[in-house]
Amino acid sequence: LDGCCHSRTPDQAKRRVRCADQESTVGSSRCAGVSSRFEGCSQGRPGAAVPAFRPEPGRAIPLEAGYTQSQVADWSSPALVESQRQLLQKFDELVQEAEKTYYKNIREDTYLTHREFLIRRYLPAADWNMAEAERRILSTLKFRAEFNILSMHEEGAADRIMSCEHNPGVELYFADSGKTDYYRRPFLIGRYQLANPANVHPWRHVLGCIFVLEHMACKIVAADVPSASFIMDVSALPEPSTVCSTGGGPRRGSEADNPYFKADAGVADAPSKDLLAQMGVPNSVLSVVRVCIHLGGTHYPDISHRIIFLNADLLFWGFFKLFSMWVTRETRRKYVFVGKTWRDEPMSRLLDWYPPESLPVEWGGTSNVFSPVDGFMAMARDELSASCSRGRLPSSAAQTRNEVEISKPSKDSRAPWTTVAIVALVMALLGFLHSLAPLLMIFGL
């Protein structure tokens, strides 16, 4: 563990993720030792690896916290200091070139001013390959220009993008919970059955998902916390949705009846020909999910430390076990099943990670965000409407620190997409696209 926590090369830094894997043995002396080591790092002692994020005063802190690859890397090691310096220099060159050519108002994109935050995500996602990290950053700059990301922070953007009334076919089923875990890190919540496969518009749904991820990424930066988590409930719902989707209850239809797929909206409404050439035509629920996976994983890498599946049935659980054989160890350690069967962690496990007031009553908490079934979506839309009315991207309290010269030691994956094809084949053969689509969506986070 000493060698793991005090690495001196990118290869050694990459192996430090093994420390976080020890968190699974919560309550054991081994886990307690690892946890205390990370706590020491977060207080700025030698070998500092984890950005300082502290729990609420007076809270009893669970041993297991959850870490991302960017957190367990020793960014003060000489090799990584030099890598950061070089990538920061290249980052600035790419921004200058973008301003002259395809992204004229890039200086208004304050999310891109958090350079250290960004490169510390892109380097691990690129497997510590400088050329690949540079390519990914360039791709993200073009993506933000192509999708007009700045417009997602304008007044009225939340209603325009999230609402079924103004954006038919968005079928959005997850959003910011508006709450935090014990370490004051935000988290997303979702209820997959809210989405109606018979009414999904391929590109409006993609835009809605990007909208939620964009605001969560900005929130992480503004709150000066390292990452977020995601809780996805895949169980059936007793009532229909009313806010950002048309599923739930008996109204959830089949994609065979989807009018947008029949009208070839995947081609007609595509943001660009380049994206179509790269991703193919999204003319099914599976292909729409594949686009979301690609865009989310490419342009918002390494921002989640834990992804929880709630109330999964045996079919979903079995396919997930098969699917997880082809993902990286770092990705696999993020996934947790919670529920009421022998296959799952108990529902009470959620209270080890989140305070009761942050969880709905249905999940063992005290909040009423599921009354009605999509009440949390209305709350998230209203909160984002208020945020967008301020007219600019958030900046963090740590922005000045993040812009300092990286040559001084800091005090403070994307998943393999080829596996998606394997899972897609299995799902297509067995005809269970609807029940497994949320698995693929979350895989990209």
mmCIF file with all atom_site columns, N, CA and C in Angstrom, residues 83-118:
data_model
loop_
_atom_site.group_PDB
_atom_site.id
_atom_site.type_symbol
_atom_site.label_atom_id
_atom_site.label_alt_id
_atom_site.label_comp_id
_atom_site.label_asym_id
_atom_site.label_entity_id
_atom_site.label_seq_id
_atom_site.pdbx_PDB_ins_code
_atom_site.Cartn_x
_atom_site.Cartn_y
_atom_site.Cartn_z
_atom_site.occupancy
_atom_site.B_iso_or_equiv
_atom_site.pdbx_formal_charge
_atom_site.auth_seq_id
_atom_site.auth_comp_id
_atom_site.auth_asym_id
_atom_site.auth_atom_id
_atom_site.pdbx_PDB_model_num
ATOM 1   N N  . SER A 1 83  ? 3.750   15.809 -16.996 1.00 0.00 ? 83  SER A N  1
ATOM 2   C CA . SER A 1 83  ? 2.650   15.517 -17.915 1.00 0.00 ? 83  SER A CA 1
ATOM 3   C C  . SER A 1 83  ? 1.588   16.600 -17.862 1.00 0.00 ? 83  SER A C  1
ATOM 4   N N  . GLN A 1 84  ? 1.264   17.048 -16.652 1.00 0.00 ? 84  GLN A N  1
ATOM 5   C CA . GLN A 1 84  ? 0.275   18.115 -16.497 1.00 0.00 ? 84  GLN A CA 1
ATOM 6   C C  . GLN A 1 84  ? 0.755   19.406 -17.143 1.00 0.00 ? 84  GLN A C  1
ATOM 7   N N  . ARG A 1 85  ? 2.020   19.727 -16.948 1.00 0.00 ? 85  ARG A N  1
ATOM 8   C CA . ARG A 1 85  ? 2.559   20.970 -17.502 1.00 0.00 ? 85  ARG A CA 1
ATOM 9   C C  . ARG A 1 85  ? 2.453   20.959 -19.025 1.00 0.00 ? 85  ARG A C  1
ATOM 10  N N  . GLN A 1 86  ? 2.835   19.851 -19.632 1.00 0.00 ? 86  GLN A N  1
ATOM 11  C CA . GLN A 1 86  ? 2.786   19.746 -21.084 1.00 0.00 ? 86  GLN A CA 1
ATOM 12  C C  . GLN A 1 86  ? 1.352   19.800 -21.602 1.00 0.00 ? 86  GLN A C  1
ATOM 13  N N  . LEU A 1 87  ? 0.450   19.095 -20.917 1.00 0.00 ? 87  LEU A N  1
ATOM 14  C CA . LEU A 1 87  ? -0.938  19.060 -21.377 1.00 0.00 ? 87  LEU A CA 1
ATOM 15  C C  . LEU A 1 87  ? -1.623  20.411 -21.174 1.00 0.00 ? 87  LEU A C  1
ATOM 16  N N  . LEU A 1 88  ? -1.292  21.117 -20.100 1.00 0.00 ? 88  LEU A N  1
ATOM 17  C CA . LEU A 1 88  ? -1.840  22.457 -19.896 1.00 0.00 ? 88  LEU A CA 1
ATOM 18  C C  . LEU A 1 88  ? -1.403  23.399 -21.009 1.00 0.00 ? 88  LEU A C  1
ATOM 19  N N  . GLN A 1 89  ? -0.144  23.310 -21.401 1.00 0.00 ? 89  GLN A N  1
ATOM 20  C CA . GLN A 1 89  ? 0.356   24.150 -22.486 1.00 0.00 ? 89  GLN A CA 1
ATOM 21  C C  . GLN A 1 89  ? -0.383  23.842 -23.786 1.00 0.00 ? 89  GLN A C  1
ATOM 22  N N  . LYS A 1 90  ? -0.559  22.562 -24.061 1.00 0.00 ? 90  LYS A N  1
ATOM 23  C CA . LYS A 1 90  ? -1.284  22.169 -25.269 1.00 0.00 ? 90  LYS A CA 1
ATOM 24  C C  . LYS A 1 90  ? -2.751  22.569 -25.188 1.00 0.00 ? 90  LYS A C  1
ATOM 25  N N  . PHE A 1 91  ? -3.323  22.469 -24.016 1.00 0.00 ? 91  PHE A N  1
ATOM 26  C CA . PHE A 1 91  ? -4.720  22.860 -23.795 1.00 0.00 ? 91  PHE A CA 1
ATOM 27  C C  . PHE A 1 91  ? -4.915  24.325 -24.194 1.00 0.00 ? 91  PHE A C  1
ATOM 28  N N  . ASP A 1 92  ? -4.028  25.194 -23.743 1.00 0.00 ? 92  ASP A N  1
ATOM 29  C CA . ASP A 1 92  ? -4.129  26.614 -24.075 1.00 0.00 ? 92  ASP A CA 1
ATOM 30  C C  . ASP A 1 92  ? -3.992  26.846 -25.579 1.00 0.00 ? 92  ASP A C  1
ATOM 31  N N  . GLU A 1 93  ? -3.112  26.110 -26.225 1.00 0.00 ? 93  GLU A N  1
ATOM 32  C CA . GLU A 1 93  ? -2.947  26.241 -27.676 1.00 0.00 ? 93  GLU A CA 1
ATOM 33  C C  . GLU A 1 93  ? -4.217  25.823 -28.413 1.00 0.00 ? 93  GLU A C  1
ATOM 34  N N  . LEU A 1 94  ? -4.855  24.758 -27.948 1.00 0.00 ? 94  LEU A N  1
ATOM 35  C CA . LEU A 1 94  ? -6.087  24.288 -28.577 1.00 0.00 ? 94  LEU A CA 1
ATOM 36  C C  . LEU A 1 94  ? -7.216  25.297 -28.404 1.00 0.00 ? 94  LEU A C  1
ATOM 37  N N  . VAL A 1 95  ? -7.283  25.917 -27.238 1.00 0.00 ? 95  VAL A N  1
ATOM 38  C CA . VAL A 1 95  ? -8.306  26.931 -26.986 1.00 0.00 ? 95  VAL A CA 1
ATOM 39  C C  . VAL A 1 95  ? -8.102  28.132 -27.909 1.00 0.00 ? 95  VAL A C  1
ATOM 40  N N  . GLN A 1 96  ? -6.866  28.580 -28.068 1.00 0.00 ? 96  GLN A N  1
ATOM 41  C CA . GLN A 1 96  ? -6.576  29.710 -28.949 1.00 0.00 ? 96  GLN A CA 1
ATOM 42  C C  . GLN A 1 96  ? -6.944  29.390 -30.393 1.00 0.00 ? 96  GLN A C  1
ATOM 43  N N  . GLU A 1 97  ? -6.638  28.183 -30.832 1.00 0.00 ? 97  GLU A N  1
ATOM 44  C CA . GLU A 1 97  ? -6.978  27.790 -32.193 1.00 0.00 ? 97  GLU A CA 1
ATOM 45  C C  . GLU A 1 97  ? -8.490  27.707 -32.376 1.00 0.00 ? 97  GLU A C  1
ATOM 46  N N  . ALA A 1 98  ? -9.200  27.183 -31.367 1.00 0.00 ? 98  ALA A N  1
ATOM 47  C CA . ALA A 1 98  ? -10.656 27.090 -31.441 1.00 0.00 ? 98  ALA A CA 1
ATOM 48  C C  . ALA A 1 98  ? -11.296 28.471 -31.538 1.00 0.00 ? 98  ALA A C  1
ATOM 49  N N  . GLU A 1 99  ? -10.760 29.435 -30.810 1.00 0.00 ? 99  GLU A N  1
ATOM 50  C CA . GLU A 1 99  ? -11.307 30.799 -30.823 1.00 0.00 ? 99  GLU A CA 1
ATOM 51  C C  . GLU A 1 99  ? -11.172 31.428 -32.205 1.00 0.00 ? 99  GLU A C  1
ATOM 52  N N  . LYS A 1 100 ? -10.141 31.075 -32.924 1.00 0.00 ? 100 LYS A N  1
ATOM 53  C CA . LYS A 1 100 ? -9.909  31.653 -34.243 1.00 0.00 ? 100 LYS A CA 1
ATOM 54  C C  . LYS A 1 100 ? -10.750 30.983 -35.323 1.00 0.00 ? 100 LYS A C  1
ATOM 55  N N  . THR A 1 101 ? -11.184 29.753 -35.075 1.00 0.00 ? 101 THR A N  1
ATOM 56  C CA . THR A 1 101 ? -11.837 28.984 -36.137 1.00 0.00 ? 101 THR A CA 1
ATOM 57  C C  . THR A 1 101 ? -13.285 28.605 -35.809 1.00 0.00 ? 101 THR A C  1
ATOM 58  N N  . TYR A 1 102 ? -13.490 27.552 -35.027 1.00 0.00 ? 102 TYR A N  1
ATOM 59  C CA . TYR A 1 102 ? -14.834 26.970 -34.906 1.00 0.00 ? 102 TYR A CA 1
ATOM 60  C C  . TYR A 1 102 ? -15.586 27.310 -33.629 1.00 0.00 ? 102 TYR A C  1
ATOM 61  N N  . TYR A 1 103 ? -14.947 27.972 -32.641 1.00 0.00 ? 103 TYR A N  1
ATOM 62  C CA . TYR A 1 103 ? -15.614 28.267 -31.355 1.00 0.00 ? 103 TYR A CA 1
ATOM 63  C C  . TYR A 1 103 ? -15.278 29.699 -30.970 1.00 0.00 ? 103 TYR A C  1
ATOM 64  N N  . LYS A 1 104 ? -15.917 30.645 -31.653 1.00 0.00 ? 104 LYS A N  1
ATOM 65  C CA . LYS A 1 104 ? -15.578 32.055 -31.513 1.00 0.00 ? 104 LYS A CA 1
ATOM 66  C C  . LYS A 1 104 ? -15.765 32.590 -30.101 1.00 0.00 ? 104 LYS A C  1
ATOM 67  N N  . ASN A 1 105 ? -16.787 32.121 -29.396 1.00 0.00 ? 105 ASN A N  1
ATOM 68  C CA . ASN A 1 105 ? -17.075 32.631 -28.042 1.00 0.00 ? 105 ASN A CA 1
ATOM 69  C C  . ASN A 1 105 ? -16.585 31.682 -26.956 1.00 0.00 ? 105 ASN A C  1
ATOM 70  N N  . ILE A 1 106 ? -15.496 30.988 -27.213 1.00 0.00 ? 106 ILE A N  1
ATOM 71  C CA . ILE A 1 106 ? -14.984 30.017 -26.245 1.00 0.00 ? 106 ILE A CA 1
ATOM 72  C C  . ILE A 1 106 ? -14.572 30.667 -24.931 1.00 0.00 ? 106 ILE A C  1
ATOM 73  N N  . ARG A 1 107 ? -14.213 31.949 -24.953 1.00 0.00 ? 107 ARG A N  1
ATOM 74  C CA . ARG A 1 107 ? -13.803 32.637 -23.724 1.00 0.00 ? 107 ARG A CA 1
ATOM 75  C C  . ARG A 1 107 ? -14.964 32.799 -22.753 1.00 0.00 ? 107 ARG A C  1
ATOM 76  N N  . GLU A 1 108 ? -16.198 32.670 -23.243 1.00 0.00 ? 108 GLU A N  1
ATOM 77  C CA . GLU A 1 108 ? -17.366 32.733 -22.370 1.00 0.00 ? 108 GLU A CA 1
ATOM 78  C C  . GLU A 1 108 ? -17.635 31.403 -21.673 1.00 0.00 ? 108 GLU A C  1
ATOM 79  N N  . ASP A 1 109 ? -16.971 30.359 -22.119 1.00 0.00 ? 109 ASP A N  1
ATOM 80  C CA . ASP A 1 109 ? -17.170 29.014 -21.564 1.00 0.00 ? 109 ASP A CA 1
ATOM 81  C C  . ASP A 1 109 ? -16.276 28.852 -20.338 1.00 0.00 ? 109 ASP A C  1
ATOM 82  N N  . THR A 1 110 ? -16.766 29.311 -19.193 1.00 0.00 ? 110 THR A N  1
ATOM 83  C CA . THR A 1 110 ? -15.933 29.310 -17.988 1.00 0.00 ? 110 THR A CA 1
ATOM 84  C C  . THR A 1 110 ? -15.632 27.905 -17.475 1.00 0.00 ? 110 THR A C  1
ATOM 85  N N  . TYR A 1 111 ? -16.398 26.921 -17.913 1.00 0.00 ? 111 TYR A N  1
ATOM 86  C CA . TYR A 1 111 ? -16.083 25.537 -17.528 1.00 0.00 ? 111 TYR A CA 1
ATOM 87  C C  . TYR A 1 111 ? -14.688 25.153 -18.008 1.00 0.00 ? 111 TYR A C  1
ATOM 88  N N  . LEU A 1 112 ? -14.283 25.680 -19.154 1.00 0.00 ? 112 LEU A N  1
ATOM 89  C CA . LEU A 1 112 ? -12.984 25.359 -19.720 1.00 0.00 ? 112 LEU A CA 1
ATOM 90  C C  . LEU A 1 112 ? -11.837 26.076 -19.014 1.00 0.00 ? 112 LEU A C  1
ATOM 91  N N  . THR A 1 113 ? -12.157 27.042 -18.150 1.00 0.00 ? 113 THR A N  1
ATOM 92  C CA . THR A 1 113 ? -11.086 27.701 -17.406 1.00 0.00 ? 113 THR A CA 1
ATOM 93  C C  . THR A 1 113 ? -10.584 26.842 -16.252 1.00 0.00 ? 113 THR A C  1
ATOM 94  N N  . HIS A 1 114 ? -11.318 25.799 -15.918 1.00 0.00 ? 114 HIS A N  1
ATOM 95  C CA . HIS A 1 114 ? -10.895 24.891 -14.839 1.00 0.00 ? 114 HIS A CA 1
ATOM 96  C C  . HIS A 1 114 ? -9.960  23.840 -15.441 1.00 0.00 ? 114 HIS A C  1
ATOM 97  N N  . ARG A 1 115 ? -8.826  24.303 -15.876 1.00 0.00 ? 115 ARG A N  1
ATOM 98  C CA . ARG A 1 115 ? -7.934  23.476 -16.672 1.00 0.00 ? 115 ARG A CA 1
ATOM 99  C C  . ARG A 1 115 ? -7.389  22.282 -15.890 1.00 0.00 ? 115 ARG A C  1
ATOM 100 N N  . GLU A 1 116 ? -6.994  22.518 -14.650 1.00 0.00 ? 116 GLU A N  1
ATOM 101 C CA . GLU A 1 116 ? -6.430  21.419 -13.867 1.00 0.00 ? 116 GLU A CA 1
ATOM 102 C C  . GLU A 1 116 ? -7.468  20.338 -13.622 1.00 0.00 ? 116 GLU A C  1
ATOM 103 N N  . PHE A 1 117 ? -8.687  20.743 -13.300 1.00 0.00 ? 117 PHE A N  1
ATOM 104 C CA . PHE A 1 117 ? -9.781  19.791 -13.102 1.00 0.00 ? 117 PHE A CA 1
ATOM 105 C C  . PHE A 1 117 ? -9.954  18.924 -14.341 1.00 0.00 ? 117 PHE A C  1
ATOM 106 N N  . LEU A 1 118 ? -9.911  19.554 -15.518 1.00 0.00 ? 118 LEU A N  1
ATOM 107 C CA . LEU A 1 118 ? -10.164 18.829 -16.756 1.00 0.00 ? 118 LEU A CA 1
ATOM 108 C C  . LEU A 1 118 ? -9.031  17.872 -17.107 1.00 0.00 ? 118 LEU A C  1
#
